[in-house]
mmCIF file of the C-alpha atoms, coordinates in Angstrom:
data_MODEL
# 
_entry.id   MODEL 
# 
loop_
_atom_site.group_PDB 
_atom_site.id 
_atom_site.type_symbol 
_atom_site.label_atom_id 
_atom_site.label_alt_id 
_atom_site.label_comp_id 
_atom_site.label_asym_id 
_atom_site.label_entity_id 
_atom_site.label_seq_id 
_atom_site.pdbx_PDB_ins_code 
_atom_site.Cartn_x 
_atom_site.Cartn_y 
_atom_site.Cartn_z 
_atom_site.occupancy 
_atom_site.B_iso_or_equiv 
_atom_site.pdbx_formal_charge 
_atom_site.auth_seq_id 
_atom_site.auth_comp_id 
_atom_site.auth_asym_id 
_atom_site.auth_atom_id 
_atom_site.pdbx_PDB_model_num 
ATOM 1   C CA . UNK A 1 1   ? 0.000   0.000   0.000   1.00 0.00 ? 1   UNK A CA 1 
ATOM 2   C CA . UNK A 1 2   ? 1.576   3.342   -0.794  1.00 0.00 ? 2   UNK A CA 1 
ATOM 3   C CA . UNK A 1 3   ? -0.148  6.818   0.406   1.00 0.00 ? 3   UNK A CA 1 
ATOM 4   C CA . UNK A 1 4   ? 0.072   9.960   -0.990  1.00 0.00 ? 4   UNK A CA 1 
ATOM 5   C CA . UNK A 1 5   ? 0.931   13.191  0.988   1.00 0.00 ? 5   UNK A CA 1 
ATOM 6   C CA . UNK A 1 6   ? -0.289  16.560  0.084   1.00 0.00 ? 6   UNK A CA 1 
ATOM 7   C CA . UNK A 1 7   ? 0.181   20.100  1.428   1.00 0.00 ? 7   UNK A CA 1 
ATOM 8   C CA . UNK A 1 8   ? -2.471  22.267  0.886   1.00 0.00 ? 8   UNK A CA 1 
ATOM 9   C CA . UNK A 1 9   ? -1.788  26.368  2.017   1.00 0.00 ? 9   UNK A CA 1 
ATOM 10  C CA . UNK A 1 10  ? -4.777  28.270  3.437   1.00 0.00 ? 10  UNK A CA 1 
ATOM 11  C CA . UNK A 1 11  ? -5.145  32.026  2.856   1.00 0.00 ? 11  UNK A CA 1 
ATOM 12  C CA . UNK A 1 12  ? -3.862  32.770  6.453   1.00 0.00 ? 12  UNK A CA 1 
ATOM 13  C CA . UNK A 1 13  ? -0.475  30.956  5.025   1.00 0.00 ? 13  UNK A CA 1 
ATOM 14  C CA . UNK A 1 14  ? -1.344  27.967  7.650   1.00 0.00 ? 14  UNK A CA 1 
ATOM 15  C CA . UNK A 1 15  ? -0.441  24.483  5.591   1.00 0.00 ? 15  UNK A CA 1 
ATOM 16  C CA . UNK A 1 16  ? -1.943  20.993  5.777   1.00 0.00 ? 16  UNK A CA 1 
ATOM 17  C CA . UNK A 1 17  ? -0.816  18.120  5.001   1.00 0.00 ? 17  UNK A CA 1 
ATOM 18  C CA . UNK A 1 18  ? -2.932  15.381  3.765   1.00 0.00 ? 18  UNK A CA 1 
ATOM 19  C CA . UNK A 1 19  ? -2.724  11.960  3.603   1.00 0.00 ? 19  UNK A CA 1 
ATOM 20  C CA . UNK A 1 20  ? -4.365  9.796   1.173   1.00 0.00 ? 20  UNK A CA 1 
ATOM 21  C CA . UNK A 1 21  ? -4.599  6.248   -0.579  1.00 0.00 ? 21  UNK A CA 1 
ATOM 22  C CA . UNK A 1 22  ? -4.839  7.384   -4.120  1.00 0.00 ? 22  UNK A CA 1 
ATOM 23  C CA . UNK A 1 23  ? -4.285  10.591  -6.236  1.00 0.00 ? 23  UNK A CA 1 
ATOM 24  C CA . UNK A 1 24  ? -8.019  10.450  -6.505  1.00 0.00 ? 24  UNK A CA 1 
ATOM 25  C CA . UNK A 1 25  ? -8.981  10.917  -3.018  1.00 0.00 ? 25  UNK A CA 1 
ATOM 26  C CA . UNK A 1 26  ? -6.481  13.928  -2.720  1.00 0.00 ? 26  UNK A CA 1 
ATOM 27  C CA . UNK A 1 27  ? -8.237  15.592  -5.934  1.00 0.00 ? 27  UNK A CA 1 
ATOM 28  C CA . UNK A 1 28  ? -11.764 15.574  -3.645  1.00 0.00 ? 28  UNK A CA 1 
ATOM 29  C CA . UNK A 1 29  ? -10.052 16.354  -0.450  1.00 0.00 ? 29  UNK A CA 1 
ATOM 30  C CA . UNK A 1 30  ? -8.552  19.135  -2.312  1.00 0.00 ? 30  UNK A CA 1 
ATOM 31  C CA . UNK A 1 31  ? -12.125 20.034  -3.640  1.00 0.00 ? 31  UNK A CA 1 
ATOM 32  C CA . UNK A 1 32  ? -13.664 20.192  -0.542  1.00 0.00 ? 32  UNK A CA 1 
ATOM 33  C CA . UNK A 1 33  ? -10.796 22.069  1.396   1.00 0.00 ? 33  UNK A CA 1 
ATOM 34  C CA . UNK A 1 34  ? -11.133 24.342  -1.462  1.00 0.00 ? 34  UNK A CA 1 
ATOM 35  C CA . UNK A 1 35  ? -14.764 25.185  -1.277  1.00 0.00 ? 35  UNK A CA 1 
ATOM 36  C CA . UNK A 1 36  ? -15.344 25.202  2.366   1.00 0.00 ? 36  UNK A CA 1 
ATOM 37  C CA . UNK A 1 37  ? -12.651 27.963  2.283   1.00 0.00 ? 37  UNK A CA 1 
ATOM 38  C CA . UNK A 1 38  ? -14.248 29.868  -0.422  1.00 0.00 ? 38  UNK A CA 1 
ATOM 39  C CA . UNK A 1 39  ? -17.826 29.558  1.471   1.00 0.00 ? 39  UNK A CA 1 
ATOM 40  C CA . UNK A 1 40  ? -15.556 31.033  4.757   1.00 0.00 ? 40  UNK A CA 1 
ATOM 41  C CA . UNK A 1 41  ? -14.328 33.694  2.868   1.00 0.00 ? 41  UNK A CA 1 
ATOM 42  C CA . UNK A 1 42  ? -18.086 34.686  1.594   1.00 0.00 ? 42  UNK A CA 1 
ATOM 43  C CA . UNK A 1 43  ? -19.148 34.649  5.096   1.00 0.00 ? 43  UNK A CA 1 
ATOM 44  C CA . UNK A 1 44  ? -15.967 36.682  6.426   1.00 0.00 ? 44  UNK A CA 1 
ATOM 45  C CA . UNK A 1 45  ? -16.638 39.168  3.095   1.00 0.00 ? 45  UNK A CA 1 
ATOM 46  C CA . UNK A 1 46  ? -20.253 39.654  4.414   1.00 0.00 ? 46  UNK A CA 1 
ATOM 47  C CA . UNK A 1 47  ? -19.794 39.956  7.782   1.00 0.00 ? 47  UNK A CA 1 
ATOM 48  C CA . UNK A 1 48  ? -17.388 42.881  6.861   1.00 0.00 ? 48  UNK A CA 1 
ATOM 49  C CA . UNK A 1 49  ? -20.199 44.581  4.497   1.00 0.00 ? 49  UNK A CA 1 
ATOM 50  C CA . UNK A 1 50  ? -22.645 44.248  7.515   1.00 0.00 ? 50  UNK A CA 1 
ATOM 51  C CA . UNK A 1 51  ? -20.104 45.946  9.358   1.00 0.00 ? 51  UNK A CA 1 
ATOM 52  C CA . UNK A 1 52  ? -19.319 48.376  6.796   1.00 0.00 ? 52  UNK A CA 1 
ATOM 53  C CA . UNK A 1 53  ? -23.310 49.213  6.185   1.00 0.00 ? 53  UNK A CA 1 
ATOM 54  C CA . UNK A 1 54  ? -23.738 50.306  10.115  1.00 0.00 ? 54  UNK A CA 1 
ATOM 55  C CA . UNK A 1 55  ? -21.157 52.788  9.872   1.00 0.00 ? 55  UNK A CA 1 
ATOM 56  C CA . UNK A 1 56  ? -22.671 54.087  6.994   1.00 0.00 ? 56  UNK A CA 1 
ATOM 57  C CA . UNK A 1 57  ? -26.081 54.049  8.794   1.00 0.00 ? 57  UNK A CA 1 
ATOM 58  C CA . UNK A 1 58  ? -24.661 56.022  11.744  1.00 0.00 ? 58  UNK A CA 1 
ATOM 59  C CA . UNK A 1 59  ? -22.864 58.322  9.567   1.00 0.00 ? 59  UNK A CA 1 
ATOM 60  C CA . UNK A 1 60  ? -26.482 58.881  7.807   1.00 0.00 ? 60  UNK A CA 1 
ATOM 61  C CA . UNK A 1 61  ? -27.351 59.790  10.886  1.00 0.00 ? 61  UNK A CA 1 
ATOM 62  C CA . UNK A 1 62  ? -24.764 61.931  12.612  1.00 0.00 ? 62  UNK A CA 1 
ATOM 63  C CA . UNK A 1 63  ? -24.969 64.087  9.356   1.00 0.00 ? 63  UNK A CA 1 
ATOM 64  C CA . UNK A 1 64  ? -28.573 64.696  9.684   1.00 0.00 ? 64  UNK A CA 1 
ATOM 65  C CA . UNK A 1 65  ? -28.284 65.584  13.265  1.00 0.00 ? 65  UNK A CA 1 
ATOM 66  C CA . UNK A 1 66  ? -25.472 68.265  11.820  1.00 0.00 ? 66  UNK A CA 1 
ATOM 67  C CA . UNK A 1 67  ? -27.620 69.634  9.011   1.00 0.00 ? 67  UNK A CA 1 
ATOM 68  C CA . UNK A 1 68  ? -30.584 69.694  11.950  1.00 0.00 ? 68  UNK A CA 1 
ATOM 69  C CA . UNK A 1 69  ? -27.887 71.828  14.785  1.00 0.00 ? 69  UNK A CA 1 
ATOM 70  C CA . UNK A 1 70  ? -26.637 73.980  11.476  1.00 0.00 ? 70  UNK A CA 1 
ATOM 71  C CA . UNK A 1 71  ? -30.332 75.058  10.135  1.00 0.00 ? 71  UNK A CA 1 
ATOM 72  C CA . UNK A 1 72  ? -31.203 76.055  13.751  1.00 0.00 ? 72  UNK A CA 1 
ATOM 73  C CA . UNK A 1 73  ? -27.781 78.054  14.517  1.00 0.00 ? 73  UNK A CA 1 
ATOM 74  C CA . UNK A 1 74  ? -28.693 79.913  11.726  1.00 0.00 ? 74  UNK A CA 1 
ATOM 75  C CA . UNK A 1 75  ? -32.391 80.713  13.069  1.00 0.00 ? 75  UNK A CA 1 
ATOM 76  C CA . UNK A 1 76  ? -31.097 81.594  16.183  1.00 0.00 ? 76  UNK A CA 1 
ATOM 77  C CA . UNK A 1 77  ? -28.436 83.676  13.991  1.00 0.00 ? 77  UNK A CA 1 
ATOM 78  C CA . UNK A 1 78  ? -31.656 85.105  12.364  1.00 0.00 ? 78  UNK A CA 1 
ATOM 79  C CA . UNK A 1 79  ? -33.326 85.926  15.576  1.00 0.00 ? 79  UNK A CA 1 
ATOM 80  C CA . UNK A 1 80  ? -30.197 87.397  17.380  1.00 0.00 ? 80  UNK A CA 1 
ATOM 81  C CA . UNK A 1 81  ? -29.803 89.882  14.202  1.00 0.00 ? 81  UNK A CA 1 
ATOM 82  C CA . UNK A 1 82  ? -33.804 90.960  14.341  1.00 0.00 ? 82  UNK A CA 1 
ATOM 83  C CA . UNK A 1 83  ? -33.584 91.636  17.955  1.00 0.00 ? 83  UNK A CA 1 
ATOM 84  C CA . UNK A 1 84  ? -30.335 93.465  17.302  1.00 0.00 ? 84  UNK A CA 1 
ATOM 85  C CA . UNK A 1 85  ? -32.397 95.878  14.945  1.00 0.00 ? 85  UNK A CA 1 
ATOM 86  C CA . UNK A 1 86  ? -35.512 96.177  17.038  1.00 0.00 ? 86  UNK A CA 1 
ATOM 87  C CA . UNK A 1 87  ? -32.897 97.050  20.224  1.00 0.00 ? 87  UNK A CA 1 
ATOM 88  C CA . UNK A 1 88  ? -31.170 99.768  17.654  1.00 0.00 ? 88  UNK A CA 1 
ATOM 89  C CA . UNK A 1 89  ? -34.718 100.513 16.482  1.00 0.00 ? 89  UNK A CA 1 
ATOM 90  C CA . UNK A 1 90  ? -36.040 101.345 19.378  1.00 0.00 ? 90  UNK A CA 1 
ATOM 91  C CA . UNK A 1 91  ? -33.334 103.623 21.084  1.00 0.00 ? 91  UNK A CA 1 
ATOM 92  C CA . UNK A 1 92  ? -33.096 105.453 18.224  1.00 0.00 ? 92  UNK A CA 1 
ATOM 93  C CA . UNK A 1 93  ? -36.482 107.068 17.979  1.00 0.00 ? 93  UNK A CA 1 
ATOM 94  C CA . UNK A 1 94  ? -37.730 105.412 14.925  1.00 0.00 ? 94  UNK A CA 1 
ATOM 95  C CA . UNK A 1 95  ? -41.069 104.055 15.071  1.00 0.00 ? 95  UNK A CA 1 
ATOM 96  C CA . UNK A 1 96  ? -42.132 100.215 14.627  1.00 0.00 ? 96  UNK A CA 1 
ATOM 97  C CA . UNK A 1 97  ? -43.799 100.391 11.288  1.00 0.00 ? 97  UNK A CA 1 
ATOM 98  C CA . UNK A 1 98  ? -40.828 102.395 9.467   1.00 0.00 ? 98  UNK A CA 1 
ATOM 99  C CA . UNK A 1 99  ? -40.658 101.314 5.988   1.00 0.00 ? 99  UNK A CA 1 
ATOM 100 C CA . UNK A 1 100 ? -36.657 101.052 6.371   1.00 0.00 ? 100 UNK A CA 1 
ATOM 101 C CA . UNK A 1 101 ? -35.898 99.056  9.237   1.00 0.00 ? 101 UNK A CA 1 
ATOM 102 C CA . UNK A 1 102 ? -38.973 96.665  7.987   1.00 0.00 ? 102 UNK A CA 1 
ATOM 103 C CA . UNK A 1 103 ? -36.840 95.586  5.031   1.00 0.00 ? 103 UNK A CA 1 
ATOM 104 C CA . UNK A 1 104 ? -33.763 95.224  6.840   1.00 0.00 ? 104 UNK A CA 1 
ATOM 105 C CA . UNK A 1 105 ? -35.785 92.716  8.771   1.00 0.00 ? 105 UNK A CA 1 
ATOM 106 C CA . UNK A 1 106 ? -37.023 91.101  5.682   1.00 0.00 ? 106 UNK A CA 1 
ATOM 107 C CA . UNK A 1 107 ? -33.381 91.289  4.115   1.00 0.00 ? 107 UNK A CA 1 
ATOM 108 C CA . UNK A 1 108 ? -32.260 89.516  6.717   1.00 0.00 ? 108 UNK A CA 1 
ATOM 109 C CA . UNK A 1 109 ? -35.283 86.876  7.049   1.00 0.00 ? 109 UNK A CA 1 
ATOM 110 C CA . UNK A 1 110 ? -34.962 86.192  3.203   1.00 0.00 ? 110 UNK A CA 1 
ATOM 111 C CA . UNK A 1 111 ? -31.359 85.570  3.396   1.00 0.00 ? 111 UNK A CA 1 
ATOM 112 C CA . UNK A 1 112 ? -31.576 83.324  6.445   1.00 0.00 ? 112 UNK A CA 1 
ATOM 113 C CA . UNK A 1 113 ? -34.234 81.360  4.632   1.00 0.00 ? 113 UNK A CA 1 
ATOM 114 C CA . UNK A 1 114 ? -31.963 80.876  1.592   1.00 0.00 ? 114 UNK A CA 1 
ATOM 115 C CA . UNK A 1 115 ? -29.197 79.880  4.049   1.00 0.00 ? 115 UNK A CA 1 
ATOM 116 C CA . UNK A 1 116 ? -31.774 77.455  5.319   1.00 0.00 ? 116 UNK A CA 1 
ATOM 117 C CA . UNK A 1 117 ? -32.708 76.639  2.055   1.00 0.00 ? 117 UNK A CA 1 
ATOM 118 C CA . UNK A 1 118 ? -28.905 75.479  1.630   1.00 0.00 ? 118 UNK A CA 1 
ATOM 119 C CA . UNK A 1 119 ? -28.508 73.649  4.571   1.00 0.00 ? 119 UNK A CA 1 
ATOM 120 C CA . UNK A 1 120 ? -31.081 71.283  3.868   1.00 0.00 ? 120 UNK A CA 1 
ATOM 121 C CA . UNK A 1 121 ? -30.252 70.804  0.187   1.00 0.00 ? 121 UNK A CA 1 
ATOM 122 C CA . UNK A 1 122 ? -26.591 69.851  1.419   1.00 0.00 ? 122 UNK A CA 1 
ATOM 123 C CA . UNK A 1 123 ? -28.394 67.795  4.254   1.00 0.00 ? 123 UNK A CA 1 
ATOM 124 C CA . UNK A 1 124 ? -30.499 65.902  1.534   1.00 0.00 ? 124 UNK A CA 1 
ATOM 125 C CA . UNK A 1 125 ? -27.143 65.194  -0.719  1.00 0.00 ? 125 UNK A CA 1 
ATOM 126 C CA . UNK A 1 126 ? -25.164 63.966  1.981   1.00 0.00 ? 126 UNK A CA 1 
ATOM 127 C CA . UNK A 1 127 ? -28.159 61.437  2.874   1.00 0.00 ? 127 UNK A CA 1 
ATOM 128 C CA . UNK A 1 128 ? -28.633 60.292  -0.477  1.00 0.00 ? 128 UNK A CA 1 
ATOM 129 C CA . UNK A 1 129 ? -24.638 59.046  -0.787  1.00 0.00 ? 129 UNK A CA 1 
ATOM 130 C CA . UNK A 1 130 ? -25.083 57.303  2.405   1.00 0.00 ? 130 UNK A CA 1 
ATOM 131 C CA . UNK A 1 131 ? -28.380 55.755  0.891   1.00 0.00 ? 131 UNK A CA 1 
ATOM 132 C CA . UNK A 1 132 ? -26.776 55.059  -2.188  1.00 0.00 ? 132 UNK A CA 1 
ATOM 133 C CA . UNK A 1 133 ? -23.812 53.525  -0.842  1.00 0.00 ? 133 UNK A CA 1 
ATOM 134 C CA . UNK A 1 134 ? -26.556 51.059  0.994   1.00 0.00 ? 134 UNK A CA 1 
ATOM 135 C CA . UNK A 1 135 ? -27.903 50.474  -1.726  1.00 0.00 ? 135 UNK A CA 1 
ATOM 136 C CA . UNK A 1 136 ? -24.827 49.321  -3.476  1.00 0.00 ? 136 UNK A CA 1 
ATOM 137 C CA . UNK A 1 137 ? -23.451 47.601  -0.584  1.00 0.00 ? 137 UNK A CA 1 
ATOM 138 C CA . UNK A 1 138 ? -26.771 45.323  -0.520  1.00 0.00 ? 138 UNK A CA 1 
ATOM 139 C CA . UNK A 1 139 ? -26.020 44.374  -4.355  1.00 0.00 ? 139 UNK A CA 1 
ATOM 140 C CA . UNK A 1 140 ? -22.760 43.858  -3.943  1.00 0.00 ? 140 UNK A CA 1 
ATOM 141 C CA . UNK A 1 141 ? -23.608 41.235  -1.524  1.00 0.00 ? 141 UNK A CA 1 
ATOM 142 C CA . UNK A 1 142 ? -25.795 39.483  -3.682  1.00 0.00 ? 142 UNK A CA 1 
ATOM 143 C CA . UNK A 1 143 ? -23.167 39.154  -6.328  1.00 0.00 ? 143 UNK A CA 1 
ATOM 144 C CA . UNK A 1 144 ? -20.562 38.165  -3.637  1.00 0.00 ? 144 UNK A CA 1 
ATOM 145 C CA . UNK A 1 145 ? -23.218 35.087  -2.392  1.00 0.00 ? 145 UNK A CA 1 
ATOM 146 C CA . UNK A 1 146 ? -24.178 34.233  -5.778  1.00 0.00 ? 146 UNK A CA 1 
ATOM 147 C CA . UNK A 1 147 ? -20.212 33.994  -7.176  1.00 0.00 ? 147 UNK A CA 1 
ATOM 148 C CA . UNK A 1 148 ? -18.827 32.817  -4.002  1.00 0.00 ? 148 UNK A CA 1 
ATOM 149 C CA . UNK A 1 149 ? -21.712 29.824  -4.043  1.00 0.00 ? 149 UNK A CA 1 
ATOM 150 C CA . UNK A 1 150 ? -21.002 29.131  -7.878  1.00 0.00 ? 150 UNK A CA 1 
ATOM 151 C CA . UNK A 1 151 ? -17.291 29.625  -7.263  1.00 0.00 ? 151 UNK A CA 1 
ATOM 152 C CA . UNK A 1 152 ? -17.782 26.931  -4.129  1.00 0.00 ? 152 UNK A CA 1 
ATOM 153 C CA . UNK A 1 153 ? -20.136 24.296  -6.412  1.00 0.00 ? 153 UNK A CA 1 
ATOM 154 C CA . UNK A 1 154 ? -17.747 24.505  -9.155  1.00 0.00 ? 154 UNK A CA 1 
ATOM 155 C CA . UNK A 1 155 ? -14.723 23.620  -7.515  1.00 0.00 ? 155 UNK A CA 1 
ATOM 156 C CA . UNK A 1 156 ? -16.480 20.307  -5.789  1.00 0.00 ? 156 UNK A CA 1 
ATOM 157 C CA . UNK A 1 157 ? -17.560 19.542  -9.758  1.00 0.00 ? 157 UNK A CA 1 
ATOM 158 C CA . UNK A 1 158 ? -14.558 19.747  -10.385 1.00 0.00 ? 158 UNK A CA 1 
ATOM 159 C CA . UNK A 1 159 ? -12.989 17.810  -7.531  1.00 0.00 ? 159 UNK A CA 1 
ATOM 160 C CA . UNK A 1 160 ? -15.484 15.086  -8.202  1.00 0.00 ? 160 UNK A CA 1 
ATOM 161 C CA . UNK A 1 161 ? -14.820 14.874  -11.941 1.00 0.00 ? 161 UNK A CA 1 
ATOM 162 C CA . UNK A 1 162 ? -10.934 14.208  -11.072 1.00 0.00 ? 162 UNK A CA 1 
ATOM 163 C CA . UNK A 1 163 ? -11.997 11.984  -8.546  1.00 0.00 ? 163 UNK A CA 1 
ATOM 164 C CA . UNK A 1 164 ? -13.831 9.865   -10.823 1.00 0.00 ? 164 UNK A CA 1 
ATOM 165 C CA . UNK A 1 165 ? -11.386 10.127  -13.467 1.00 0.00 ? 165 UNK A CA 1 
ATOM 166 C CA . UNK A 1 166 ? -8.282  8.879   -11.498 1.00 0.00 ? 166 UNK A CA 1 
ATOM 167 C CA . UNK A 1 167 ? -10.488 6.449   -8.782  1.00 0.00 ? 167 UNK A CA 1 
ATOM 168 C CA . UNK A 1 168 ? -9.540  3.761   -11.334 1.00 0.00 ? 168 UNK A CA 1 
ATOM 169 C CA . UNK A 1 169 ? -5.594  4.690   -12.475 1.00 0.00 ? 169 UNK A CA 1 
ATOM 170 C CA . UNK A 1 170 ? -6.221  7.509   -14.715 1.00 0.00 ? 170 UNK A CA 1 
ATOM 171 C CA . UNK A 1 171 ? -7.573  4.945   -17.359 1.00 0.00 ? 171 UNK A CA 1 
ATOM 172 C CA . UNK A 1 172 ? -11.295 6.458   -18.522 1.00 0.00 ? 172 UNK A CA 1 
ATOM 173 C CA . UNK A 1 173 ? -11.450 8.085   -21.853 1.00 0.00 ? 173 UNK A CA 1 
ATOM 174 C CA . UNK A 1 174 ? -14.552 10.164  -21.291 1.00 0.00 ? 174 UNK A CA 1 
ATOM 175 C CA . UNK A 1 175 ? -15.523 11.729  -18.488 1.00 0.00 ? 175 UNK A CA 1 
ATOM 176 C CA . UNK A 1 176 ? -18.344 12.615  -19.031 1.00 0.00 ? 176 UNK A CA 1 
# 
């Protein structure tokens, strides 16, 4: 009886040696060490997108928290300036319906509003990366299941066709 050794290397550079009767049963061991590592490395790659999607989520939502605390520094900005011009308007002897200090007032309302206006348009950009980074995170995923799976299936087919072939010496013709 003679038995055939075989090193096979993992990704981590860890090696192991098999031992086996024939050439055949190496060529399936070698399949199946093969695609149980590709199926790990699927899991580790999704586990790692899962972990990758939650900082995204929390990013999402730290920035819209920041848009939120910007858009109401700049109403209280807004506020601080009209009671600024009231204070001024009152002291200096001007009275409350005057035509001039009404349009500062509304100067400084309709700028604040486009400021606003800003802020939330920046806000909305900034959550529609992180949404479309989601959204091709959760595709990417797919693909990475779907090609690691065929990837995984293809190398056991393969394994068992060279199993078959050389069970018996090497001596089939066909192998199909």
């Amino acid at each position: 009886r003679s038995f055939t050794i075989k090193s096979i290397r993992n990704s981590y550079g860890v090696t192991v040696r098999i031992m086996a009767k024939s050439a055949s049963t190496m060529f399936a061991a070698a399949a199946i060490v093969s695609a149980v590592g590709t199926v790990a490395s699927v899991q580790s790659q999704r586990r790692a997108l899962a972990r990758e999607n939650y900082r995204l989520e929390t990013e999402k939502k730290l920035a819209a928290v920041q848009a939120l605390e910007e858009e109401n520094a700049r109403k209280e900005m807004l506020n601080d300036t009209i009671a600024q011009n009231l204070a001024w308007q009152s002291i200096s002897g001007y009275s409350d319906d005057s035509r001039s200090f009404l349009n500062i007032n509304q100067q400084a309302k309709n700028k604040a509003n486009k400021d606003i206006s800003n802020i939330r348009l920046m806000g909305k950009n900034i959550q529609n990366k992180y949404t479309s980074m989601l959204y091709e995170n959760k595709y990417k995923e797919n693909d990475l299941v779907f090609g690691g799976y065929v990837s995984a299936i293809s190398e056991l087919t393969t394994g068992y066709a060279q199993y078959d072939y050389y069970k018996d010496g090497g001596s089939k013709k066909d192998i199909g």
